[in-house]
Amino acid sequence: MRNDPKLIKAFLKDKVQQHLYRKVRITESAQAPRMQIDGKRLLTFCSNDYLGLANHPEISSTFKKAADKYGVGSGAAHLINGHSIEHQQLEEELADFTGRQKALLFSTGYMANMGVVNALMGRGDVIFADKLNHASLVDAALVSRAKLQRFAHKDLNALSNLYDRNTANNTMILSDAVFSMDGDIAEVNRLAELAAVEQAWLMIDDAHGFGVLGKTGAGLLEQENLSQKDVPILMATLGKSIGTAGAFVAGSHDLIEYLMQTARTYIYTTAMPPAIAAATRTSLKLIQQEVWRRDKLVSHIEYFKRSAAQLGIQLLPSDTAIQPILVGSTELAVAISQQLEQKGILVSAIRPPTVPEGTARLRVTFSASHTEADIDSLLIALEAIMC
Ligand SMILES: *Cc1c(COP(=O)(O)O)cnc(C)c1O
């Protein structure tokens, strides 16, 4: 974009006309099914707080106590003097929880992906990535200067064909575990088999599975019984099911030590506040103790799918907390989202370029803190608008 006010104005006008203009909403209450947003009371189905932990009193209380003890700012990067005992213990607990030798904290998931991919991949290398991967994985690959080869969504044959023609020595397979805008799950077992045969790096981003999938909530790799040997690089975020903020990467002792020496988004940035690390430790404990949260989420998902099918509402194939209603046209998706809002319900319309052209959708997400009556309210509103 050239420095010309007229061009910026024309760009913005164009976005409005195409129903692609993005705006923030201002929330004035804690993250929960019922929130005060832009001055209105809304029942929300759009957050990633799948377990209802973002506003949990015990996690807040740990956060406050830690802030009293350590202050708010960490003051420095991890490798200077910003790495507190809370960070250290959280990393050890994350490694234990995920069954990996070691874990490393990052301040955001975006930075974790950027840091890891760039530490391992560079010019002359090849990255194979699912077409529907999260933007942060795409950007990480682009910045690395490795060649980015995207394969059709979950198409292992396409990936295998790309490998048949591959001549690069150092390759990486990159995939979301649970696809963030579709809710479906990657074929991680087959990815792991292929990665082993090809001696490739396999990096799985479990932002939407960590906390909710697996027997103890350790994520998709726990559910599928995939060890550190099968999937050498596990990344997950702490701002979704975990209800706090930040992210981590887990893997072998040597891999993590290597990342500490080389991952620029780990080295050249301020450590997350120690109170966030402390609060996250409490959240991890609750996730393992309060199994009812995962059970309730599963029952909400099943209830919604069953009821939507009865109403003839077309959902994308997903068994996770992300249940998108496929609309197609951007204009229609925005219109339905606005009509829901008039009825006091907030569901976000997901539009291009976040999703491919012609696949605009309503991204409905559920939380353990919803009630079945909340889901009924959503279904009644959807029926009135769509059926
Ligand atoms: C949210 C998300 C991220 C980014 O994590 P942040 O901590 O929000 O920066 C990365 N990958 C996926 C798949 C995500 O959904």
mmCIF file of N, CA and C in Angstrom, residues 24-100:
data_model
loop_
_atom_site.group_PDB
_atom_site.id
_atom_site.type_symbol
_atom_site.label_atom_id
_atom_site.label_comp_id
_atom_site.label_asym_id
_atom_site.label_seq_id
_atom_site.Cartn_x
_atom_site.Cartn_y
_atom_site.Cartn_z
ATOM 1 N N VAL A 24 -13.611 -4.286 15.915
ATOM 2 C CA VAL A 24 -13.583 -4.878 17.256
ATOM 3 C C VAL A 24 -14.909 -4.612 17.960
ATOM 4 N N ARG A 25 -15.230 -5.525 18.854
ATOM 5 C CA ARG A 25 -16.343 -5.312 19.770
ATOM 6 C C ARG A 25 -15.713 -5.064 21.134
ATOM 7 N N ILE A 26 -16.396 -4.269 21.939
ATOM 8 C CA ILE A 26 -15.817 -3.971 23.250
ATOM 9 C C ILE A 26 -16.570 -4.735 24.332
ATOM 10 N N THR A 27 -15.838 -5.616 25.009
ATOM 11 C CA THR A 27 -16.458 -6.404 26.068
ATOM 12 C C THR A 27 -16.243 -5.689 27.402
ATOM 13 N N GLU A 28 -17.260 -5.766 28.232
ATOM 14 C CA GLU A 28 -17.163 -5.103 29.541
ATOM 15 C C GLU A 28 -17.397 -6.076 30.676
ATOM 16 N N SER A 29 -17.269 -7.367 30.374
ATOM 17 C CA SER A 29 -17.414 -8.363 31.439
ATOM 18 C C SER A 29 -16.448 -9.494 31.140
ATOM 19 N N ALA A 30 -16.339 -10.430 32.092
ATOM 20 C CA ALA A 30 -15.399 -11.535 31.926
ATOM 21 C C ALA A 30 -15.836 -12.455 30.791
ATOM 22 N N GLN A 31 -14.887 -13.234 30.288
ATOM 23 C CA GLN A 31 -15.182 -14.232 29.259
ATOM 24 C C GLN A 31 -16.138 -15.273 29.852
ATOM 25 N N ALA A 32 -17.302 -15.430 29.240
ATOM 26 C CA ALA A 32 -18.333 -16.355 29.745
ATOM 27 C C ALA A 32 -19.407 -16.481 28.692
ATOM 28 N N PRO A 33 -20.306 -17.473 28.816
ATOM 29 C CA PRO A 33 -21.399 -17.542 27.843
ATOM 30 C C PRO A 33 -22.218 -16.245 27.780
ATOM 31 N N ARG A 34 -22.503 -15.648 28.925
ATOM 32 C CA ARG A 34 -23.247 -14.390 28.902
ATOM 33 C C ARG A 34 -22.304 -13.228 29.185
ATOM 34 N N MET A 35 -22.235 -12.330 28.226
ATOM 35 C CA MET A 35 -21.302 -11.210 28.360
ATOM 36 C C MET A 35 -21.976 -9.895 28.006
ATOM 37 N N GLN A 36 -21.397 -8.815 28.545
ATOM 38 C CA GLN A 36 -21.801 -7.463 28.183
ATOM 39 C C GLN A 36 -20.859 -7.022 27.053
ATOM 40 N N ILE A 37 -21.410 -6.854 25.856
ATOM 41 C CA ILE A 37 -20.573 -6.505 24.700
ATOM 42 C C ILE A 37 -21.201 -5.344 23.947
ATOM 43 N N ASP A 38 -20.426 -4.297 23.728
ATOM 44 C CA ASP A 38 -20.924 -3.083 23.055
ATOM 45 C C ASP A 38 -22.240 -2.628 23.697
ATOM 46 N N GLY A 39 -22.282 -2.721 25.008
ATOM 47 C CA GLY A 39 -23.459 -2.225 25.732
ATOM 48 C C GLY A 39 -24.655 -3.161 25.740
ATOM 49 N N LYS A 40 -24.495 -4.361 25.140
ATOM 50 C CA LYS A 40 -25.636 -5.290 25.098
ATOM 51 C C LYS A 40 -25.307 -6.579 25.845
ATOM 52 N N ARG A 41 -26.334 -7.223 26.406
ATOM 53 C CA ARG A 41 -26.161 -8.551 27.004
ATOM 54 C C ARG A 41 -26.245 -9.573 25.879
ATOM 55 N N LEU A 42 -25.211 -10.372 25.693
ATOM 56 C CA LEU A 42 -25.251 -11.361 24.613
ATOM 57 C C LEU A 42 -24.892 -12.751 25.131
ATOM 58 N N LEU A 43 -25.558 -13.734 24.550
ATOM 59 C CA LEU A 43 -25.204 -15.126 24.797
ATOM 60 C C LEU A 43 -24.208 -15.495 23.696
ATOM 61 N N THR A 44 -22.989 -15.867 24.086
ATOM 62 C CA THR A 44 -21.927 -16.012 23.077
ATOM 63 C C THR A 44 -21.605 -17.474 22.766
ATOM 64 N N PHE A 45 -21.341 -17.712 21.478
ATOM 65 C CA PHE A 45 -20.888 -19.032 21.008
ATOM 66 C C PHE A 45 -19.709 -18.814 20.066
ATOM 67 N N CYS A 46 -18.707 -18.105 20.532
ATOM 68 C CA CYS A 46 -17.590 -17.812 19.629
ATOM 69 C C CYS A 46 -16.226 -17.844 20.289
ATOM 70 N N SER A 47 -16.153 -18.101 21.586
ATOM 71 C CA SER A 47 -14.828 -18.045 22.197
ATOM 72 C C SER A 47 -14.129 -19.398 22.114
ATOM 73 N N ASN A 48 -12.849 -19.396 22.413
ATOM 74 C CA ASN A 48 -12.064 -20.633 22.446
ATOM 75 C C ASN A 48 -11.862 -21.109 23.883
ATOM 76 N N ASP A 49 -12.652 -20.561 24.791
ATOM 77 C CA ASP A 49 -12.543 -20.914 26.209
ATOM 78 C C ASP A 49 -13.377 -22.186 26.444
ATOM 79 N N TYR A 50 -12.951 -23.278 25.807
ATOM 80 C CA TYR A 50 -13.775 -24.485 25.714
ATOM 81 C C TYR A 50 -14.128 -25.119 27.055
ATOM 82 N N LEU A 51 -13.290 -24.887 28.060
ATOM 83 C CA LEU A 51 -13.557 -25.542 29.344
ATOM 84 C C LEU A 51 -14.116 -24.569 30.390
ATOM 85 N N GLY A 52 -14.298 -23.323 29.989
ATOM 86 C CA GLY A 52 -14.830 -22.343 30.936
ATOM 87 C C GLY A 52 -13.833 -21.997 32.030
ATOM 88 N N LEU A 53 -12.556 -21.955 31.682
ATOM 89 C CA LEU A 53 -11.527 -21.681 32.697
ATOM 90 C C LEU A 53 -10.979 -20.249 32.643
ATOM 91 N N ALA A 54 -11.333 -19.495 31.600
ATOM 92 C CA ALA A 54 -10.747 -18.157 31.443
ATOM 93 C C ALA A 54 -11.105 -17.245 32.623
ATOM 94 N N ASN A 55 -12.220 -17.571 33.256
ATOM 95 C CA ASN A 55 -12.720 -16.726 34.341
ATOM 96 C C ASN A 55 -12.962 -17.592 35.583
ATOM 97 N N HIS A 56 -12.030 -18.516 35.851
ATOM 98 C CA HIS A 56 -12.218 -19.419 36.994
ATOM 99 C C HIS A 56 -11.651 -18.784 38.265
ATOM 100 N N PRO A 57 -12.422 -18.772 39.372
ATOM 101 C CA PRO A 57 -11.971 -18.047 40.577
ATOM 102 C C PRO A 57 -10.625 -18.551 41.132
ATOM 103 N N GLU A 58 -10.403 -19.854 41.057
ATOM 104 C CA GLU A 58 -9.142 -20.368 41.627
ATOM 105 C C GLU A 58 -7.936 -19.931 40.781
ATOM 106 N N ILE A 59 -8.154 -19.868 39.462
ATOM 107 C CA ILE A 59 -7.058 -19.433 38.579
ATOM 108 C C ILE A 59 -6.795 -17.937 38.774
ATOM 109 N N SER A 60 -7.862 -17.154 38.908
ATOM 110 C CA SER A 60 -7.700 -15.717 39.178
ATOM 111 C C SER A 60 -7.010 -15.491 40.508
ATOM 112 N N SER A 61 -7.368 -16.303 41.486
ATOM 113 C CA SER A 61 -6.785 -16.119 42.804
ATOM 114 C C SER A 61 -5.277 -16.434 42.796
ATOM 115 N N THR A 62 -4.894 -17.494 42.079
ATOM 116 C CA THR A 62 -3.458 -17.786 41.937
ATOM 117 C C THR A 62 -2.751 -16.611 41.247
ATOM 118 N N PHE A 63 -3.418 -16.093 40.216
ATOM 119 C CA PHE A 63 -2.851 -14.978 39.451
ATOM 120 C C PHE A 63 -2.593 -13.773 40.369
ATOM 121 N N LYS A 64 -3.588 -13.455 41.217
ATOM 122 C CA LYS A 64 -3.459 -12.290 42.102
ATOM 123 C C LYS A 64 -2.346 -12.497 43.122
ATOM 124 N N LYS A 65 -2.308 -13.680 43.700
ATOM 125 C CA LYS A 65 -1.254 -13.955 44.699
ATOM 126 C C LYS A 65 0.125 -13.864 44.062
ATOM 127 N N ALA A 66 0.233 -14.409 42.849
ATOM 128 C CA ALA A 66 1.535 -14.372 42.169
ATOM 129 C C ALA A 66 1.909 -12.937 41.808
ATOM 130 N N ALA A 67 0.916 -12.123 41.433
ATOM 131 C CA ALA A 67 1.214 -10.719 41.109
ATOM 132 C C ALA A 67 1.695 -9.985 42.357
ATOM 133 N N ASP A 68 1.108 -10.320 43.508
ATOM 134 C CA ASP A 68 1.566 -9.701 44.758
ATOM 135 C C ASP A 68 3.009 -10.089 45.059
ATOM 136 N N LYS A 69 3.360 -11.312 44.739
ATOM 137 C CA LYS A 69 4.707 -11.794 45.056
ATOM 138 C C LYS A 69 5.753 -11.336 44.032
ATOM 139 N N TYR A 70 5.401 -11.447 42.741
ATOM 140 C CA TYR A 70 6.410 -11.206 41.686
ATOM 141 C C TYR A 70 6.219 -9.877 40.965
ATOM 142 N N GLY A 71 5.132 -9.156 41.260
ATOM 143 C CA GLY A 71 4.815 -7.976 40.464
ATOM 144 C C GLY A 71 4.167 -8.406 39.159
ATOM 145 N N VAL A 72 3.987 -7.447 38.260
ATOM 146 C CA VAL A 72 3.299 -7.779 37.014
ATOM 147 C C VAL A 72 4.270 -8.150 35.890
ATOM 148 N N GLY A 73 5.222 -7.298 35.629
ATOM 149 C CA GLY A 73 6.109 -7.542 34.485
ATOM 150 C C GLY A 73 7.194 -8.548 34.826
ATOM 151 N N SER A 74 7.576 -9.360 33.826
ATOM 152 C CA SER A 74 8.705 -10.272 34.056
ATOM 153 C C SER A 74 10.022 -9.507 33.923
ATOM 154 N N GLY A 75 9.980 -8.364 33.245
ATOM 155 C CA GLY A 75 11.134 -7.467 33.226
ATOM 156 C C GLY A 75 12.208 -7.762 32.203
ATOM 157 N N ALA A 76 12.257 -8.989 31.697
ATOM 158 C CA ALA A 76 13.348 -9.329 30.773
ATOM 159 C C ALA A 76 12.998 -10.608 30.023
ATOM 160 N N ALA A 77 13.836 -10.933 29.057
ATOM 161 C CA ALA A 77 13.671 -12.186 28.325
ATOM 162 C C ALA A 77 14.012 -13.361 29.248
ATOM 163 N N HIS A 78 13.592 -14.567 28.841
ATOM 164 C CA HIS A 78 13.873 -15.760 29.648
ATOM 165 C C HIS A 78 15.365 -15.932 29.913
ATOM 166 N N LEU A 79 16.192 -15.696 28.872
ATOM 167 C CA LEU A 79 17.624 -16.003 29.003
ATOM 168 C C LEU A 79 18.395 -14.897 29.729
ATOM 169 N N ILE A 80 17.713 -13.787 30.065
ATOM 170 C CA ILE A 80 18.385 -12.738 30.859
ATOM 171 C C ILE A 80 18.000 -12.996 32.316
ATOM 172 N N ASN A 81 17.046 -12.240 32.873
ATOM 173 C CA ASN A 81 16.598 -12.641 34.215
ATOM 174 C C ASN A 81 15.078 -12.597 34.358
ATOM 175 N N GLY A 82 14.379 -12.936 33.239
ATOM 176 C CA GLY A 82 12.919 -12.908 33.267
ATOM 177 C C GLY A 82 12.284 -14.267 33.504
ATOM 178 N N HIS A 83 13.108 -15.308 33.687
ATOM 179 C CA HIS A 83 12.579 -16.676 33.808
ATOM 180 C C HIS A 83 12.421 -17.026 35.290
ATOM 181 N N SER A 84 11.191 -16.966 35.792
ATOM 182 C CA SER A 84 10.965 -17.176 37.230
ATOM 183 C C SER A 84 10.789 -18.658 37.531
ATOM 184 N N ILE A 85 10.763 -18.956 38.807
ATOM 185 C CA ILE A 85 10.505 -20.331 39.268
ATOM 186 C C ILE A 85 9.135 -20.808 38.766
ATOM 187 N N GLU A 86 8.168 -19.880 38.618
ATOM 188 C CA GLU A 86 6.839 -20.256 38.102
ATOM 189 C C GLU A 86 6.939 -20.710 36.639
ATOM 190 N N HIS A 87 7.735 -19.993 35.838
ATOM 191 C CA HIS A 87 7.949 -20.401 34.447
ATOM 192 C C HIS A 87 8.605 -21.784 34.412
ATOM 193 N N GLN A 88 9.622 -21.930 35.251
ATOM 194 C CA GLN A 88 10.375 -23.194 35.266
ATOM 195 C C GLN A 88 9.456 -24.366 35.617
ATOM 196 N N GLN A 89 8.666 -24.170 36.685
ATOM 197 C CA GLN A 89 7.801 -25.273 37.120
ATOM 198 C C GLN A 89 6.706 -25.544 36.091
ATOM 199 N N LEU A 90 6.201 -24.495 35.480
ATOM 200 C CA LEU A 90 5.186 -24.700 34.448
ATOM 201 C C LEU A 90 5.771 -25.507 33.275
ATOM 202 N N GLU A 91 6.968 -25.182 32.869
ATOM 203 C CA GLU A 91 7.581 -25.929 31.765
ATOM 204 C C GLU A 91 7.733 -27.407 32.141
ATOM 205 N N GLU A 92 8.153 -27.657 33.377
ATOM 206 C CA GLU A 92 8.319 -29.054 33.802
ATOM 207 C C GLU A 92 6.966 -29.769 33.842
ATOM 208 N N GLU A 93 5.947 -29.071 34.320
ATOM 209 C CA GLU A 93 4.617 -29.690 34.398
ATOM 210 C C GLU A 93 4.022 -29.937 33.009
ATOM 211 N N LEU A 94 4.291 -29.025 32.084
ATOM 212 C CA LEU A 94 3.801 -29.219 30.708
ATOM 213 C C LEU A 94 4.486 -30.425 30.059
ATOM 214 N N ALA A 95 5.773 -30.579 30.310
ATOM 215 C CA ALA A 95 6.509 -31.723 29.755
ATOM 216 C C ALA A 95 5.928 -33.023 30.326
ATOM 217 N N ASP A 96 5.718 -33.062 31.638
ATOM 218 C CA ASP A 96 5.131 -34.252 32.274
ATOM 219 C C ASP A 96 3.759 -34.556 31.698
ATOM 220 N N PHE A 97 2.927 -33.521 31.623
ATOM 221 C CA PHE A 97 1.542 -33.671 31.190
ATOM 222 C C PHE A 97 1.473 -34.224 29.765
ATOM 223 N N THR A 98 2.353 -33.756 28.901
ATOM 224 C CA THR A 98 2.300 -34.165 27.487
ATOM 225 C C THR A 98 3.171 -35.392 27.213
ATOM 226 N N GLY A 99 3.858 -35.893 28.221
ATOM 227 C CA GLY A 99 4.708 -37.064 28.027
ATOM 228 C C GLY A 99 5.921 -36.775 27.153
ATOM 229 N N ARG A 100 6.424 -35.571 27.263
ATOM 230 C CA ARG A 100 7.624 -35.185 26.520
ATOM 231 C C ARG A 100 8.764 -34.936 27.504
#
